[in-house]
CSV table of C-alpha atoms in Angstrom, one decimal:
chain,number,residue,atom,x,y,z
H,1,MET,CA,-86.8,56.7,62.0
H,2,THR,CA,-84.8,57.0,65.2
H,3,ALA,CA,-86.4,57.7,68.6
H,4,GLU,CA,-85.0,60.2,71.1
H,5,GLY,CA,-86.9,58.3,73.8
H,6,ARG,CA,-90.4,57.0,74.0
H,7,GLN,CA,-92.9,57.1,76.9
H,8,ALA,CA,-95.6,54.6,77.5
H,9,THR,CA,-97.2,52.6,80.3
H,10,ASN,CA,-96.8,48.9,81.2
H,11,ASP,CA,-98.4,47.0,84.0
H,12,GLY,CA,-99.8,50.4,85.1
H,13,LEU,CA,-96.3,51.8,85.5
H,14,PRO,CA,-95.2,54.9,83.4
H,15,MET,CA,-92.3,53.8,81.3
H,16,PRO,CA,-89.4,56.4,81.3
H,17,ARG,CA,-88.1,57.9,78.1
H,18,LEU,CA,-85.0,56.1,76.8
H,19,PHE,CA,-82.4,57.4,74.5
H,20,MET,CA,-82.6,55.4,71.2
H,21,PRO,CA,-80.4,56.6,68.4
H,22,PHE,CA,-80.9,53.6,66.0
H,23,ASP,CA,-83.4,53.4,63.1
H,24,GLU,CA,-86.5,51.4,63.4
H,25,CYS,CA,-86.2,47.9,62.1
H,26,THR,CA,-87.9,46.4,59.1
H,27,GLU,CA,-89.2,42.9,59.2
H,28,ASN,CA,-87.4,40.2,57.3
H,29,PRO,CA,-89.6,39.4,54.3
H,30,ALA,CA,-89.0,35.6,54.9
H,31,MET,CA,-90.7,35.7,58.2
H,32,SER,CA,-94.1,34.3,57.1
H,33,ALA,CA,-92.4,31.4,55.3
H,34,THR,CA,-90.3,30.6,58.4
H,35,ALA,CA,-93.1,30.6,61.0
H,36,ALA,CA,-94.7,27.3,60.3
H,37,GLY,CA,-91.3,25.5,60.1
H,38,VAL,CA,-90.3,26.9,63.5
H,39,TRP,CA,-93.4,25.4,65.2
H,40,ALA,CA,-92.7,22.1,63.5
H,41,TRP,CA,-89.2,22.2,64.8
H,42,VAL,CA,-90.4,23.0,68.4
H,43,ASP,CA,-92.9,20.1,68.2
H,44,SER,CA,-90.2,17.7,66.9
H,45,PHE,CA,-88.3,18.2,70.1
H,46,GLU,CA,-91.4,18.4,72.3
H,47,LEU,CA,-90.3,21.7,73.7
H,48,THR,CA,-93.8,22.9,74.5
H,49,PRO,CA,-95.5,19.7,75.7
H,50,THR,CA,-98.6,21.4,77.3
H,51,ASP,CA,-101.2,23.8,76.0
H,52,SER,CA,-100.1,26.5,78.5
H,53,SER,CA,-96.4,26.2,77.5
H,54,ARG,CA,-97.3,26.5,73.8
H,55,LYS,CA,-99.6,29.5,74.5
H,56,HIS,CA,-96.8,31.1,76.5
H,57,LEU,CA,-94.4,30.8,73.5
H,58,GLU,CA,-97.1,32.0,71.1
H,59,ARG,CA,-97.4,35.2,73.3
H,60,THR,CA,-93.7,35.7,72.7
H,61,GLU,CA,-94.2,36.0,68.9
H,62,THR,CA,-90.7,34.4,68.2
H,63,PRO,CA,-90.9,34.5,64.4
H,64,TRP,CA,-91.7,38.2,64.4
H,65,ILE,CA,-88.9,39.0,66.9
H,66,ALA,CA,-86.4,37.0,64.9
H,67,SER,CA,-87.4,38.8,61.7
H,68,LEU,CA,-86.5,42.1,63.5
H,69,PHE,CA,-83.3,40.8,65.0
H,70,TYR,CA,-82.1,39.5,61.6
H,71,PRO,CA,-83.8,41.6,58.9
H,72,GLN,CA,-81.2,40.8,56.3
H,73,ALA,CA,-80.9,37.0,56.9
H,74,ALA,CA,-81.4,34.9,53.8
H,75,PRO,CA,-84.5,32.7,53.6
H,76,HIS,CA,-82.4,29.6,54.1
H,77,VAL,CA,-80.6,31.1,57.2
H,78,LEU,CA,-83.5,32.6,59.0
H,79,PRO,CA,-85.1,29.3,60.2
H,80,VAL,CA,-82.1,28.2,62.4
H,81,LEU,CA,-81.9,31.7,63.8
H,82,THR,CA,-85.6,31.7,64.7
H,83,GLN,CA,-85.4,28.2,66.2
H,84,HIS,CA,-82.4,29.3,68.3
H,85,LEU,CA,-84.4,32.3,69.6
H,86,ALA,CA,-87.4,30.0,70.5
H,87,TRP,CA,-85.1,27.6,72.2
H,88,ALA,CA,-83.5,30.5,74.2
H,89,PHE,CA,-86.8,31.8,75.4
H,90,ILE,CA,-87.9,28.3,76.5
H,91,VAL,CA,-84.7,27.6,78.4
H,92,ASP,CA,-84.8,31.1,80.0
H,93,ASP,CA,-88.4,30.4,81.2
H,94,GLN,CA,-87.4,27.1,82.6
H,95,PHE,CA,-84.7,28.8,84.7
H,96,ASP,CA,-86.5,32.1,85.5
H,97,ASP,CA,-90.0,30.7,86.3
H,98,GLY,CA,-89.5,27.0,86.8
H,99,PRO,CA,-88.1,24.6,89.4
H,100,VAL,CA,-84.8,24.1,87.7
H,101,GLY,CA,-83.9,27.7,88.5
H,102,ARG,CA,-84.6,27.2,92.2
H,103,ASP,CA,-82.6,24.0,92.6
H,104,VAL,CA,-78.8,24.4,92.4
H,105,ALA,CA,-78.2,20.7,91.7
H,106,GLN,CA,-80.8,20.7,88.8
H,107,ALA,CA,-79.5,24.0,87.4
H,108,THR,CA,-75.9,22.8,87.5
H,109,ALA,CA,-76.8,19.5,85.8
H,110,ALA,CA,-78.8,21.3,83.1
H,111,VAL,CA,-76.1,23.8,82.4
H,112,THR,CA,-73.4,21.1,82.3
H,113,GLU,CA,-75.5,19.1,79.8
H,114,LEU,CA,-76.2,22.1,77.6
H,115,ARG,CA,-72.6,23.3,77.7
H,116,ALA,CA,-71.5,19.8,76.6
H,117,GLN,CA,-73.4,20.3,73.3
H,118,LEU,CA,-71.1,23.1,72.3
H,119,GLU,CA,-68.1,20.6,72.1
H,120,THR,CA,-66.8,19.1,68.9
H,121,ALA,CA,-67.5,15.6,70.3
H,122,PRO,CA,-70.4,16.2,72.8
H,123,THR,CA,-71.6,13.8,75.4
H,124,ARG,CA,-75.0,12.3,74.5
H,125,ALA,CA,-77.9,14.8,75.0
H,126,ARG,CA,-80.6,13.4,77.2
H,127,SER,CA,-83.0,16.3,77.8
H,128,ARG,CA,-85.1,17.9,75.2
H,129,PRO,CA,-83.4,21.3,75.4
H,130,ALA,CA,-80.0,19.7,75.0
H,131,ARG,CA,-81.0,17.7,72.0
H,132,ALA,CA,-82.5,20.8,70.4
H,133,LEU,CA,-79.4,22.8,71.1
H,134,ARG,CA,-77.2,20.2,69.5
H,135,ASP,CA,-79.3,20.4,66.4
H,136,ILE,CA,-79.1,24.2,66.3
H,137,TRP,CA,-75.4,24.1,67.0
H,138,THR,CA,-74.5,21.6,64.3
H,139,ARG,CA,-76.3,23.7,61.6
H,140,ALA,CA,-75.2,27.2,62.9
H,141,VAL,CA,-71.5,26.4,63.0
H,142,ALA,CA,-71.3,24.8,59.5
H,143,ARG,CA,-68.9,26.7,57.3
H,144,ARG,CA,-68.0,29.2,60.0
H,145,SER,CA,-64.5,30.0,61.1
H,146,ARG,CA,-62.9,28.6,64.2
H,147,GLY,CA,-62.7,32.1,65.7
H,148,TRP,CA,-66.5,32.6,65.3
H,149,ILE,CA,-67.3,29.2,66.6
H,150,GLU,CA,-65.2,29.8,69.7
H,151,GLN,CA,-66.9,33.2,70.2
H,152,PHE,CA,-70.4,31.8,69.9
H,153,SER,CA,-69.5,29.0,72.3
H,154,THR,CA,-68.1,31.5,74.8
H,155,SER,CA,-71.2,33.7,74.5
H,156,THR,CA,-73.6,30.8,74.9
H,157,GLY,CA,-71.7,29.4,77.8
H,158,GLU,CA,-71.6,32.7,79.6
H,159,TRP,CA,-75.3,33.0,79.3
H,160,LEU,CA,-75.9,29.5,80.6
H,161,ASP,CA,-73.5,30.1,83.5
H,162,SER,CA,-75.5,33.3,84.4
H,163,LEU,CA,-78.7,31.1,84.7
H,164,ARG,CA,-76.9,28.8,87.1
H,165,LEU,CA,-75.5,31.7,89.1
H,166,ASP,CA,-79.0,33.1,89.5
H,167,ALA,CA,-80.1,29.7,90.8
H,168,GLU,CA,-77.4,29.8,93.4
H,169,ASP,CA,-78.4,33.3,94.5
H,170,ARG,CA,-82.0,32.1,95.1
H,171,ARG,CA,-80.8,29.0,97.0
H,172,HIS,CA,-78.7,31.1,99.4
H,173,ASP,CA,-81.0,34.1,99.4
H,174,TYR,CA,-78.1,36.2,98.0
H,175,ARG,CA,-79.0,39.6,96.6
H,176,PRO,CA,-76.4,41.2,94.3
H,177,THR,CA,-75.6,44.9,94.7
H,178,ILE,CA,-76.6,47.0,91.7
H,179,ALA,CA,-72.9,47.3,90.6
H,180,GLU,CA,-72.5,43.5,90.7
H,181,TYR,CA,-75.8,42.9,89.0
H,182,ARG,CA,-75.0,45.3,86.2
H,183,ARG,CA,-71.7,43.5,85.5
H,184,ARG,CA,-73.6,40.2,85.4
H,185,ARG,CA,-76.5,41.5,83.4
H,186,ARG,CA,-74.3,42.0,80.3
H,187,TYR,CA,-74.0,38.2,80.1
H,188,GLY,CA,-77.3,37.3,81.6
H,189,SER,CA,-79.2,39.2,78.9
H,190,GLY,CA,-77.9,36.6,76.4
H,191,MET,CA,-77.3,39.4,73.9
H,192,PRO,CA,-73.6,38.5,73.1
H,193,MET,CA,-74.8,35.2,71.5
H,194,PHE,CA,-77.5,37.1,69.5
H,195,PHE,CA,-74.8,39.5,68.3
H,196,ASP,CA,-72.8,36.5,67.2
H,197,LEU,CA,-75.8,35.2,65.3
H,198,ALA,CA,-76.3,38.6,63.8
H,199,GLU,CA,-72.9,38.2,62.2
H,200,LEU,CA,-74.0,34.9,60.8
H,201,SER,CA,-77.2,36.4,59.5
H,202,VAL,CA,-75.3,38.7,57.1
H,203,GLY,CA,-72.5,36.3,56.3
H,204,VAL,CA,-69.6,38.2,58.0
H,205,ASP,CA,-66.7,36.7,59.9
H,206,VAL,CA,-64.8,39.1,61.9
H,207,ASP,CA,-61.0,38.8,61.7
H,208,PRO,CA,-59.7,37.6,65.1
H,209,ARG,CA,-57.3,40.6,65.4
H,210,LEU,CA,-60.2,43.0,65.1
H,211,ARG,CA,-62.5,40.9,67.4
H,212,ALA,CA,-59.7,40.9,70.0
H,213,LEU,CA,-59.6,44.7,70.2
H,214,PRO,CA,-60.7,45.8,73.7
H,215,GLU,CA,-62.8,48.6,72.1
H,216,PHE,CA,-64.7,46.0,70.1
H,217,SER,CA,-65.4,43.9,73.2
H,218,ARG,CA,-66.5,46.9,75.2
H,219,ALA,CA,-68.9,48.0,72.5
H,220,ARG,CA,-70.6,44.6,72.6
H,221,LEU,CA,-70.9,44.6,76.4
H,222,TRP,CA,-72.2,48.2,76.7
H,223,LEU,CA,-74.9,47.4,74.2
H,224,ALA,CA,-75.7,44.1,75.9
H,225,GLU,CA,-76.1,45.9,79.2
H,226,TRP,CA,-78.4,48.5,77.7
H,227,ILE,CA,-80.7,45.7,76.4
H,228,GLY,CA,-80.6,43.9,79.7
H,229,LEU,CA,-81.5,47.1,81.6
H,230,HIS,CA,-84.3,47.9,79.1
H,231,ASN,CA,-85.7,44.5,79.7
H,232,ASP,CA,-85.6,45.0,83.4
H,233,ILE,CA,-87.6,48.2,83.1
H,234,TYR,CA,-90.4,46.3,81.2
H,235,MET,CA,-90.3,43.3,83.5
H,236,ALA,CA,-90.1,45.3,86.8
H,237,ARG,CA,-93.7,44.5,87.9
H,238,LYS,CA,-93.4,40.8,87.3
H,239,ASP,CA,-89.9,40.5,88.8
H,240,LEU,CA,-90.9,42.5,91.9
H,241,GLU,CA,-93.3,39.6,92.6
H,242,ILE,CA,-91.2,36.7,91.4
H,243,ASP,CA,-87.5,37.4,91.4
H,244,PRO,CA,-86.6,40.9,92.7
H,245,ALA,CA,-82.9,40.0,93.3
H,246,HIS,CA,-82.4,39.8,89.5
H,247,ASN,CA,-83.9,43.0,88.2
H,248,ALA,CA,-82.1,46.4,88.3
H,249,VAL,CA,-85.3,48.3,89.0
H,250,CYS,CA,-86.1,46.1,91.9
H,251,ILE,CA,-82.6,46.3,93.3
H,252,VAL,CA,-82.6,50.1,93.2
H,253,HIS,CA,-86.1,50.2,94.7
H,254,ARG,CA,-85.0,47.9,97.5
H,255,THR,CA,-81.6,49.6,98.3
H,256,GLY,CA,-81.9,53.2,97.1
H,257,GLY,CA,-84.9,54.5,99.1
H,258,LEU,CA,-86.7,55.3,95.9
H,259,SER,CA,-90.3,54.7,94.9
H,260,LEU,CA,-90.8,52.2,92.1
H,261,GLU,CA,-91.5,55.0,89.6
H,262,GLN,CA,-88.3,56.8,90.7
H,263,SER,CA,-86.4,53.5,90.4
H,264,LEU,CA,-87.6,53.1,86.8
H,265,VAL,CA,-86.2,56.5,86.0
H,266,ALA,CA,-82.9,55.7,87.7
H,267,VAL,CA,-82.4,52.6,85.7
H,268,SER,CA,-83.3,54.4,82.5
H,269,ASP,CA,-80.5,56.8,83.3
H,270,MET,CA,-78.2,53.9,83.6
H,271,ALA,CA,-79.3,52.6,80.3
H,272,ASP,CA,-78.8,56.0,78.6
H,273,HIS,CA,-75.2,56.0,80.0
H,274,CYS,CA,-74.7,52.5,78.5
H,275,MET,CA,-75.9,53.7,75.1
H,276,ARG,CA,-73.6,56.7,75.1
H,277,ARG,CA,-70.7,54.6,76.1
H,278,TYR,CA,-71.5,52.2,73.2
H,279,LEU,CA,-71.5,55.0,70.7
H,280,GLU,CA,-68.2,56.2,72.0
H,281,CYS,CA,-66.7,52.7,71.8
H,282,GLU,CA,-68.0,52.4,68.2
H,283,ARG,CA,-66.1,55.5,67.3
H,284,GLU,CA,-63.0,54.2,69.1
H,285,CYS,CA,-63.3,51.0,67.2
H,286,ARG,CA,-63.0,52.7,63.9
H,287,SER,CA,-59.9,54.4,65.0
H,288,ALA,CA,-58.5,51.2,66.4
H,289,PHE,CA,-59.2,49.5,63.0
H,290,ASP,CA,-57.0,52.0,61.3
H,291,ALA,CA,-54.1,51.0,63.5
H,292,THR,CA,-54.4,47.3,62.5
H,293,ALA,CA,-53.8,47.8,58.8
H,294,ALA,CA,-56.7,45.4,58.2
H,295,SER,CA,-57.7,44.5,54.7
H,296,ALA,CA,-60.7,46.3,53.2
H,297,ARG,CA,-62.7,43.1,53.4
H,298,ASP,CA,-61.8,42.4,57.0
H,299,ARG,CA,-62.6,46.0,58.0
H,300,ALA,CA,-66.0,45.9,56.1
H,301,ASP,CA,-66.9,42.7,58.0
H,302,ALA,CA,-66.1,44.3,61.3
H,303,GLU,CA,-67.9,47.5,60.6
H,304,GLN,CA,-71.0,45.6,59.5
H,305,CYS,CA,-71.3,44.6,63.2
H,306,PHE,CA,-72.1,48.3,63.9
H,307,VAL,CA,-75.1,47.9,61.6
H,308,SER,CA,-76.2,44.4,62.7
H,309,TYR,CA,-75.7,44.8,66.5
H,310,PRO,CA,-77.8,48.0,66.7
H,311,GLN,CA,-80.5,46.2,64.7
H,312,VAL,CA,-80.8,43.7,67.5
H,313,CYS,CA,-80.8,46.5,70.0
H,314,ARG,CA,-83.5,48.5,68.2
H,315,ALA,CA,-85.6,45.3,67.8
H,316,CYS,CA,-85.5,44.8,71.6
H,317,PHE,CA,-86.5,48.5,72.1
H,318,ASP,CA,-89.6,47.9,69.8
H,319,ILE,CA,-90.7,44.5,70.9
H,320,GLU,CA,-91.0,45.0,74.6
H,321,GLY,CA,-93.7,47.5,74.1
H,322,ARG,CA,-95.6,45.4,71.6
H,323,THR,CA,-95.6,41.7,72.5
H,324,GLN,CA,-97.7,40.1,75.2
H,325,ARG,CA,-94.6,38.5,76.7
H,326,TYR,CA,-93.6,42.0,78.0
H,327,ARG,CA,-96.7,44.1,77.9
H,328,ASN,CA,-98.9,43.7,81.1
H,329,ALA,CA,-96.9,40.7,82.2
H,330,SER,CA,-98.7,40.5,85.5
H,331,ASP,CA,-101.9,39.7,83.6
H,332,TYR,CA,-100.7,36.3,82.6
H,333,LEU,CA,-98.5,35.8,85.6
H,334,ALA,CA,-101.3,35.2,88.1
H,335,ALA,CA,-100.3,31.6,88.1
H,336,ALA,CA,-96.7,32.5,88.9
H,337,ARG,CA,-97.6,34.2,92.2
H,338,HIS,CA,-96.4,31.1,93.9
H,339,SER,CA,-94.3,29.8,96.7
H,340,ARG,CA,-90.7,29.0,96.2
H,341,ASP,CA,-91.3,25.4,95.5
H,342,GLU,CA,-94.1,25.8,92.9
H,343,ALA,CA,-94.0,26.9,89.3
H,344,PRO,CA,-96.3,28.6,86.8
H,345,ASP,CA,-98.2,26.2,84.7
H,346,TRP,CA,-96.2,26.7,81.5
H,347,THR,CA,-93.1,25.4,83.3
H,348,ALA,CA,-94.8,22.7,85.3
H,349,GLN,CA,-93.8,20.1,82.7
H,350,ARG,CA,-90.0,19.9,83.4
H,351,LEU,CA,-87.9,19.8,80.2
H,352,PHE,CA,-84.6,18.9,82.0
H,353,GLY,CA,-83.9,15.6,83.8
H,354,ASP,CA,-86.4,13.7,81.7
């Protein structure tokens, strides 16, 4: 069923109602068979080298989230998608909560190495996350079109660049305006790369002419921004303590003269605007497809995106109220109430530069 908003509490804060027009997701039936293999893969690259880092990833419930992101993925496809999601969470934590995200030189070196793994002939991967990314990349791009590979590379690179840019902000104590932050959040959410993988999950390959339509690009970005703002709402309490410059709620609270509760409502209004703009762009896309004289197959592949992308979005809507990664985040972030030079215990073991 769809949800015309939902209200709950998180970290003692009342969560505002959000407009959600998409149907609730069903789990991928291959989830259970995939879970054990994902942990074996994580262990093979030593991505959670300490008990605390492993428990932190367990709280995230990656196999379940991936099964909601990609409910139609075939049993032989779901593992690489789930591994990619686990990898992305681990890398995100290293930058958001760990030392690499507070040292521009480290962040730049890490992003440069990760970006290099997206090349046809990559430089040798030294860090564990880079080796893991190369393994994912090699399997994900097999039998995919050049256009899709370029899109996935671009989406991944933009997300990595956003992590480096956040590190630069922290180094120079730069605080983006809400307008600037919202533009960046579309890429910092990482959602464009998950949209790309949603295409892979159902075996579609969007024709380059249709992918290049401005209406298609705008639809992806509006939905990515919605997901980013929704995440900010659930992580407001944590980010208020740890990284207030990179959360829309915290920025509005700091600059808008509003209480934290009022700031949550203001950001939910922004998110609702994003959702309505996405729906408008989706309708505009269908009209734009008519003008391209695309084949029935090409059009069907492109229109499948308006099923698969919303499934990712709806999954994000559901998981943030149900997983321990997002619910009552401050309960497990006591160790992260730290000085700028320290790190919570699950990122104390550095994965880059080793």
